Amino acid sequence: MSQAADATHAHAPTSTGIDHKKLIMWLFLASDCMFFGTLISTHLLYRKLYPTGFTDAEGHQQFIQKLFNIELTSFSTFILLMSSFLMALAVSAMHKGQLKSFRRNVLGVIFFGLIFLGCQVYEFTHFYHQGLTIQNSVLGSTFYVLTGTHGTHVAIGILWLVLLYFYSFTGKLTGHMAGLDVEIAGLYWHFVDIVWIVIFTVVYLVEYLGPSGFWGTGLPLAK
Amino acid sequence: MSHDSHHAPVADKMELAPERSDLGLFRPDRTRGLFDWLTTVDHKKLGIMYGAFAMLFFLVGGVEALAIRTQLARPDNDFVTARMYNQLFTMHGTTMIFLGVMPLSAAFFNFLVPLQIGARDVAFPRLNAFSLWTFVAGALVLNGSWLFEFAHLAGWFDNFAWHKALVYTDFAPANGWFSYAPLSGTFGQANAALQAPRFTGVGTDFWIIGIQILGIASLAASFNFICTIVNMRAKGMTMMRLPVFTWMTLVTSILIILAFPAITVALIELMFDRQFGANFFNPSAGGQPVLWQHLFWIFGHPEVYILVLPAMGIVSEILPTFTGKALFGYPIIVFSGAVIGFLGFAVWSHHMFTTGLGPIPTAAFSLLTMAIAVPTGVKIFNWLGTIWGGRIRFTPPMVLALGFIWMFMCGGFSGVMHSAAPADAQQQDSYFVIAHFHYVLLGGVLLGLMAGLYFWFPKIFGRMPNAGIAYLATGMVILGFNLAFGPMHYLGLAGQPRRTHTYHAGNGWETWNYVATIGAFILGLGVFLAFVNLVYTAFKGVKCASDPWNGRTLEWSLPSPVPEYNFARSPIIATRDVFFEHKHGVHRLAYENDGGEAGVHMPSQSWFPLLAGFGFLIIGFGMPMMAMGVPHAGWVVIAGLGVMFMGIWLWALEGPGGYMLKTPSDPHGAAAQAKAESSAY
C-alpha cells in the first residue's frame, strides 16, 4: 500500500494532530495510573497499619527486610531500565525504517523483560519458602498481588513485542503506521517500567530508610 | 494489497468483490439481518442495540423493584423470603445502575456523539463493537446467577457433591450493590484448598466477575469516546462549540477512565480473598473492611455523576430546542459540568460518615459535599435562564425535561441534607437515603433519559412516537414516582431501616408503605407504557420529517433515519448551533462543504469483537463455577481467556479494511421535501 493511499484511506487528519492510536494509549495509561495507584495505596496503608511484617509457619515474627534480597531486586530493576533504553532504540529504528536494527533491539527488550520476570519468579518462590504466603498475612496478600499485577503487565508487554517481532517478517510492518505502532508499544513498555520504579522505591527501598526502617519497627540495614 | 481495489468510490458495497481481510478471510460485509447486527461496527446500530438491551434490563430491574415493593406493602409479609429479598434488592440496584442507566447513556453517546461533532464514526469502530458485546457478556453473567438460584430452589443441585459443600446458597448476589466487606468477603483461616469460609454464596462471585467485565466494557467505550471527541471534530468545531451533550459525554468518559480502576482493583482484591484465601478484607487476619468502603466509594461517588451528567447533557439540548433560545450561559454550564466531575472525586467519604473517620476528614468531606451543590445549582439556574422569556413548546421531551429539573432539585435538596454529617448519622441506612437517591436517579436520570428517547427517536428511526400515550406515560411516571418515593422521606425519618425484608406492625409505617407500593406499580406501568410506545414507534410509528423539532445541532441536518455514511459532505462549523443559524440566522450560515469529495471512507464489519466478548462470557461463568468447586472449572476460565485473546489477536491481524462509498449528489433532496410537510408538533 502506498503512503498516499495510506493517508487518504483510513487516516483522515485528526483535530489535534495526534494519531487516534497514540491518544488512546495515553488515555489507557492515565487509567492504568489510577489502577496502580490504588494497588500501591493498599500496600502502603497496610504497611503503615502493620509495620512488623508477618508471622511465618513456625509462628516466628518475621521482618520483610530479612526476606528482601535488595541486591537482586536492584539488578532486576536495572535490567528493566536498560530494556526501556533498548525499547527507545527500537522505536527510533522503526521510525527510520531500519527493520533489522528494530528486530535486534526488540529481541533485546524481550530478553531483558524475561530476565526481569525470571527474577520475579525466583523472588516469589524464595519468599514462599521463607514463609510469606498470600494466605498467611495481609503483607503477603498486598505484596504478591501488587508485584504480581506488575509482572502481568510486563508479561503482556513481552507477548505484544514477540507478536510485533514476528509480524515484522510478514512485510506488513512498514511505512508511517509501523513507526507509530512500535512507538505505542514503547509507550506501554516505558510506563510499565516507570511503575516499577515507583514500586521499587515505596515497596523495597523505603524499608531500609532510617535506623529501623521507614515504618519504624523494621530491622536496621545491616543484615 | 487485497483492499487496494476498494479505493474507487462506489455507490453500493455490493458493486465490489467480497472483501478479504489481511488474514485472507472474507469480511462479514455481505450479511443481512441477524448477522449484520452481530458484526456491525456502525455507531448508530451499536447505539440502537445498547438502547434495546438497556430497556430490557430496565424492565428486569423494574420487576425486581416491584417484587420488593410487594413484599413491603404490608407488615410481616411473606411474599418472598429474607434470603430472596436480599438477592432482589442487590440485583435491582446492580441492574438499574450497570445494566439500565449506564448502557442507555452509552446508547446516546454512540448514536449522537459522531453526529453532533460532524464525524463519520467513532475513532475505533471495532473497539466500539467490542464494548457492546463485552457489556452484553457482563449483563448475562450477572443475570445468569438467577438461573442458578432458581435451579437451586427447584432442587436440581441437591445431588451434586460440590453443592453440599456450600453452607450458604445465595446463588444470585445478595450483598447490596456496593457488596460491603466483610459480608462479601471471607473470615477465619484459609484451608489447604486456599479457601476461607465465606459469609455469602456464589452470587457474590457472579457479582465480582460480572462487574469486572462490565467495567472493561465501560473503560473501552470511554477511551473510544474521549478519543473521538478530542480528535474527530469537524472543521471549525472548537471545544467551546461542542454541543453540551457531547461535552457531558466527554466529562463522563473521563470520570469512567479515572474512577473504574479503583473498583477494578477492589474487585481483584475481593476475588483473591474469596478464591485464593488472601486477606485484603478478612478481619480475622488483620484485613480492614473499611478499605473496601473507601475503594468502592472512590469509584462509587464518581459513578453517581457518571449516571447523572449524560442526563444533564440531554436536558441541556432539549430546553433550548423547545424554547427557541440558545442555551443560557453555555460556557458556565460546560464549566459546571467539569467542576462536578472534578469534585466528584473529592466527596466519596460522605458515604462513610458513620464509620468514624474522625472530625477532620468528616468536616472536610462535609464541606466538599456542600460545595458540589454550587455547580449543580448553577446548572439549574442556567436552565431556568434558558426557559425564561422563551417561546415554550410543550412536547413529551420538553415535559420530561422540565420534570427532570423539578424532581432532580428535590433529590438535590435531600442530598445537601446528607452532607451535614450529624444529620447523616440519623439518616444513614434509613428509607430517607432511598428517597434521596431515587429522586436523583429516577426523578433525575430516568426522566432525563426518557426525555432523550422521545427527543431523538424521530431522528433514530424516522418515526414519531404517539404523543398522547407519551403524555399519559409521563404523567404516570411522575405521579407514581412521587407517590412511591415521597413517603419514603417520612418513613426514613420515622426510622424504617433499608435492606430489611419486613417490618412489624405498630411503628406507624403501614400506611405510607402501602401508598409507596401503589405508587411503585403506577410508576412501573408508566415506564412499561413508555417503552411499549417507543418500541411500537420504532417499527410501525408514523413517519416524520427529518427535523421535526426545529433542532439546533448537526444531527438534525441529516435525513432520518441517518444514512450509514452520516454526512454526505463534511460539515464546517462557523458558530455554536450552526445548523440553527443556517436555518434562522441573519446570515444563513453555510454549514457544509461544496461536494467535490472523493467519497466517504466506510469501515468494514468484523466477527472478532463479538468473539472477544464471547470469551468474557465464558470467563464470567467459569469463575463462579470455580468458586463453587465444580470440577475442572479452572480450565473453563482458561479456555475463556484463550477465546478472548484469540478474538483480540485476529482482530488486530485482520487489519482495519474499509472501502470508499460514493454519496448522493443532493443529500438534502429528500430531506427538503420532507421538511415541507409540517410536523405533527
Short mmCIF file of N, CA and C in Angstrom, two decimals, chain B residues 295-354:
data_model
loop_
_atom_site.label_atom_id
_atom_site.label_comp_id
_atom_site.label_asym_id
_atom_site.label_seq_id
_atom_site.Cartn_x
_atom_site.Cartn_y
_atom_site.Cartn_z
N LEU B 295 -12.32 2.08 48.78
CA LEU B 295 -12.08 1.79 47.37
C LEU B 295 -13.38 1.80 46.58
N PHE B 296 -14.44 1.23 47.19
CA PHE B 296 -15.70 1.20 46.47
C PHE B 296 -16.22 2.60 46.20
N TRP B 297 -16.16 3.46 47.20
CA TRP B 297 -16.78 4.79 47.01
C TRP B 297 -15.88 5.74 46.25
N ILE B 298 -14.57 5.49 46.22
CA ILE B 298 -13.72 6.30 45.32
C ILE B 298 -14.18 6.08 43.89
N PHE B 299 -14.64 4.84 43.62
CA PHE B 299 -15.31 4.61 42.35
C PHE B 299 -16.77 5.06 42.43
N GLY B 300 -17.44 4.70 43.51
CA GLY B 300 -18.90 4.80 43.59
C GLY B 300 -19.42 6.21 43.53
N HIS B 301 -18.69 7.17 44.12
CA HIS B 301 -19.26 8.51 44.02
C HIS B 301 -19.10 9.14 42.64
N PRO B 302 -17.91 9.05 42.02
CA PRO B 302 -17.88 9.49 40.61
C PRO B 302 -18.94 8.77 39.77
N GLU B 303 -19.22 7.52 40.11
CA GLU B 303 -20.24 6.76 39.38
C GLU B 303 -21.58 7.49 39.40
N VAL B 304 -21.90 8.12 40.54
CA VAL B 304 -23.16 8.87 40.62
C VAL B 304 -23.20 9.95 39.54
N TYR B 305 -22.05 10.61 39.33
CA TYR B 305 -22.01 11.66 38.30
C TYR B 305 -21.90 11.06 36.91
N ILE B 306 -21.32 9.86 36.82
CA ILE B 306 -21.33 9.15 35.54
C ILE B 306 -22.77 8.88 35.12
N LEU B 307 -23.64 8.64 36.12
CA LEU B 307 -25.03 8.38 35.80
C LEU B 307 -25.78 9.65 35.45
N VAL B 308 -25.48 10.75 36.15
CA VAL B 308 -26.35 11.92 36.02
C VAL B 308 -25.89 12.90 34.96
N LEU B 309 -24.58 13.00 34.70
CA LEU B 309 -24.12 14.01 33.74
C LEU B 309 -24.69 13.82 32.33
N PRO B 310 -24.79 12.58 31.81
CA PRO B 310 -25.40 12.44 30.48
C PRO B 310 -26.83 12.97 30.45
N ALA B 311 -27.60 12.69 31.52
CA ALA B 311 -28.98 13.19 31.56
C ALA B 311 -28.98 14.72 31.57
N MET B 312 -28.04 15.31 32.29
CA MET B 312 -27.93 16.77 32.28
C MET B 312 -27.62 17.28 30.88
N GLY B 313 -26.76 16.55 30.16
CA GLY B 313 -26.45 16.93 28.79
C GLY B 313 -27.69 16.88 27.91
N ILE B 314 -28.48 15.83 28.09
CA ILE B 314 -29.70 15.68 27.27
C ILE B 314 -30.63 16.85 27.52
N VAL B 315 -30.84 17.17 28.81
CA VAL B 315 -31.75 18.27 29.15
C VAL B 315 -31.21 19.58 28.57
N SER B 316 -29.89 19.74 28.57
CA SER B 316 -29.30 20.97 28.02
C SER B 316 -29.50 21.07 26.51
N GLU B 317 -29.80 19.97 25.83
CA GLU B 317 -30.12 20.03 24.40
C GLU B 317 -31.60 20.28 24.17
N ILE B 318 -32.43 19.71 25.05
CA ILE B 318 -33.88 19.77 24.83
C ILE B 318 -34.43 21.16 25.15
N LEU B 319 -33.99 21.75 26.27
CA LEU B 319 -34.56 23.04 26.68
C LEU B 319 -34.37 24.12 25.62
N PRO B 320 -33.16 24.30 25.04
CA PRO B 320 -33.02 25.34 24.00
C PRO B 320 -33.91 25.07 22.79
N THR B 321 -34.04 23.77 22.43
CA THR B 321 -34.84 23.45 21.25
C THR B 321 -36.30 23.89 21.43
N PHE B 322 -36.86 23.64 22.58
CA PHE B 322 -38.29 23.92 22.76
C PHE B 322 -38.57 25.27 23.38
N THR B 323 -37.53 26.07 23.57
CA THR B 323 -37.78 27.46 23.97
C THR B 323 -37.36 28.41 22.86
N GLY B 324 -36.74 27.85 21.80
CA GLY B 324 -36.31 28.70 20.69
C GLY B 324 -35.18 29.65 21.07
N LYS B 325 -34.51 29.37 22.19
CA LYS B 325 -33.41 30.24 22.63
C LYS B 325 -32.12 29.43 22.69
N ALA B 326 -31.01 30.12 22.50
CA ALA B 326 -29.73 29.44 22.74
C ALA B 326 -29.63 29.13 24.22
N LEU B 327 -28.87 28.06 24.55
CA LEU B 327 -28.68 27.70 25.95
C LEU B 327 -28.09 28.89 26.70
N PHE B 328 -28.72 29.25 27.81
CA PHE B 328 -28.26 30.38 28.60
C PHE B 328 -26.96 30.01 29.30
N GLY B 329 -25.93 30.83 29.11
CA GLY B 329 -24.66 30.61 29.83
C GLY B 329 -23.96 29.32 29.44
N TYR B 330 -23.84 29.08 28.12
CA TYR B 330 -23.19 27.83 27.67
C TYR B 330 -21.84 27.58 28.34
N PRO B 331 -20.91 28.56 28.36
CA PRO B 331 -19.60 28.23 28.96
C PRO B 331 -19.71 27.85 30.43
N ILE B 332 -20.65 28.50 31.13
CA ILE B 332 -20.78 28.21 32.56
C ILE B 332 -21.37 26.82 32.77
N ILE B 333 -22.30 26.42 31.90
CA ILE B 333 -22.87 25.07 32.00
C ILE B 333 -21.78 24.03 31.77
N VAL B 334 -20.96 24.26 30.76
CA VAL B 334 -19.87 23.32 30.47
C VAL B 334 -18.89 23.28 31.65
N PHE B 335 -18.54 24.47 32.13
CA PHE B 335 -17.58 24.55 33.23
C PHE B 335 -18.15 23.86 34.48
N SER B 336 -19.44 24.11 34.75
CA SER B 336 -20.05 23.47 35.93
C SER B 336 -20.01 21.96 35.80
N GLY B 337 -20.27 21.46 34.61
CA GLY B 337 -20.21 20.01 34.41
C GLY B 337 -18.83 19.47 34.73
N ALA B 338 -17.80 20.20 34.26
CA ALA B 338 -16.43 19.77 34.53
C ALA B 338 -16.12 19.85 36.02
N VAL B 339 -16.61 20.89 36.69
CA VAL B 339 -16.35 21.04 38.13
C VAL B 339 -17.04 19.93 38.91
N ILE B 340 -18.28 19.60 38.49
CA ILE B 340 -18.98 18.50 39.16
C ILE B 340 -18.16 17.22 39.03
N GLY B 341 -17.62 16.99 37.81
CA GLY B 341 -16.80 15.80 37.60
C GLY B 341 -15.57 15.81 38.48
N PHE B 342 -14.92 16.96 38.57
CA PHE B 342 -13.70 17.07 39.37
C PHE B 342 -14.01 16.87 40.85
N LEU B 343 -15.01 17.61 41.36
CA LEU B 343 -15.36 17.48 42.78
C LEU B 343 -15.89 16.09 43.11
N GLY B 344 -16.44 15.42 42.08
CA GLY B 344 -16.98 14.07 42.30
C GLY B 344 -15.94 13.12 42.87
N PHE B 345 -14.66 13.41 42.64
CA PHE B 345 -13.59 12.56 43.17
C PHE B 345 -13.22 12.92 44.61
N ALA B 346 -13.80 14.00 45.13
CA ALA B 346 -13.33 14.50 46.43
C ALA B 346 -14.39 14.39 47.52
N VAL B 347 -15.42 13.60 47.27
CA VAL B 347 -16.52 13.56 48.25
C VAL B 347 -16.90 12.14 48.67
N TRP B 348 -16.07 11.15 48.29
CA TRP B 348 -16.53 9.77 48.47
C TRP B 348 -16.84 9.42 49.91
N SER B 349 -16.11 10.03 50.85
CA SER B 349 -16.29 9.58 52.24
C SER B 349 -17.60 10.04 52.85
N HIS B 350 -18.38 10.86 52.12
CA HIS B 350 -19.69 11.20 52.72
C HIS B 350 -20.62 9.99 52.73
N HIS B 351 -20.21 8.91 52.05
CA HIS B 351 -20.98 7.67 52.17
C HIS B 351 -20.59 6.91 53.43
N MET B 352 -19.56 7.42 54.12
CA MET B 352 -18.96 6.65 55.22
C MET B 352 -18.87 7.46 56.51
N PHE B 353 -19.73 8.48 56.65
CA PHE B 353 -19.63 9.32 57.86
C PHE B 353 -19.76 8.48 59.12
N THR B 354 -20.60 7.44 59.09
CA THR B 354 -20.84 6.69 60.33
C THR B 354 -19.77 5.64 60.60
#
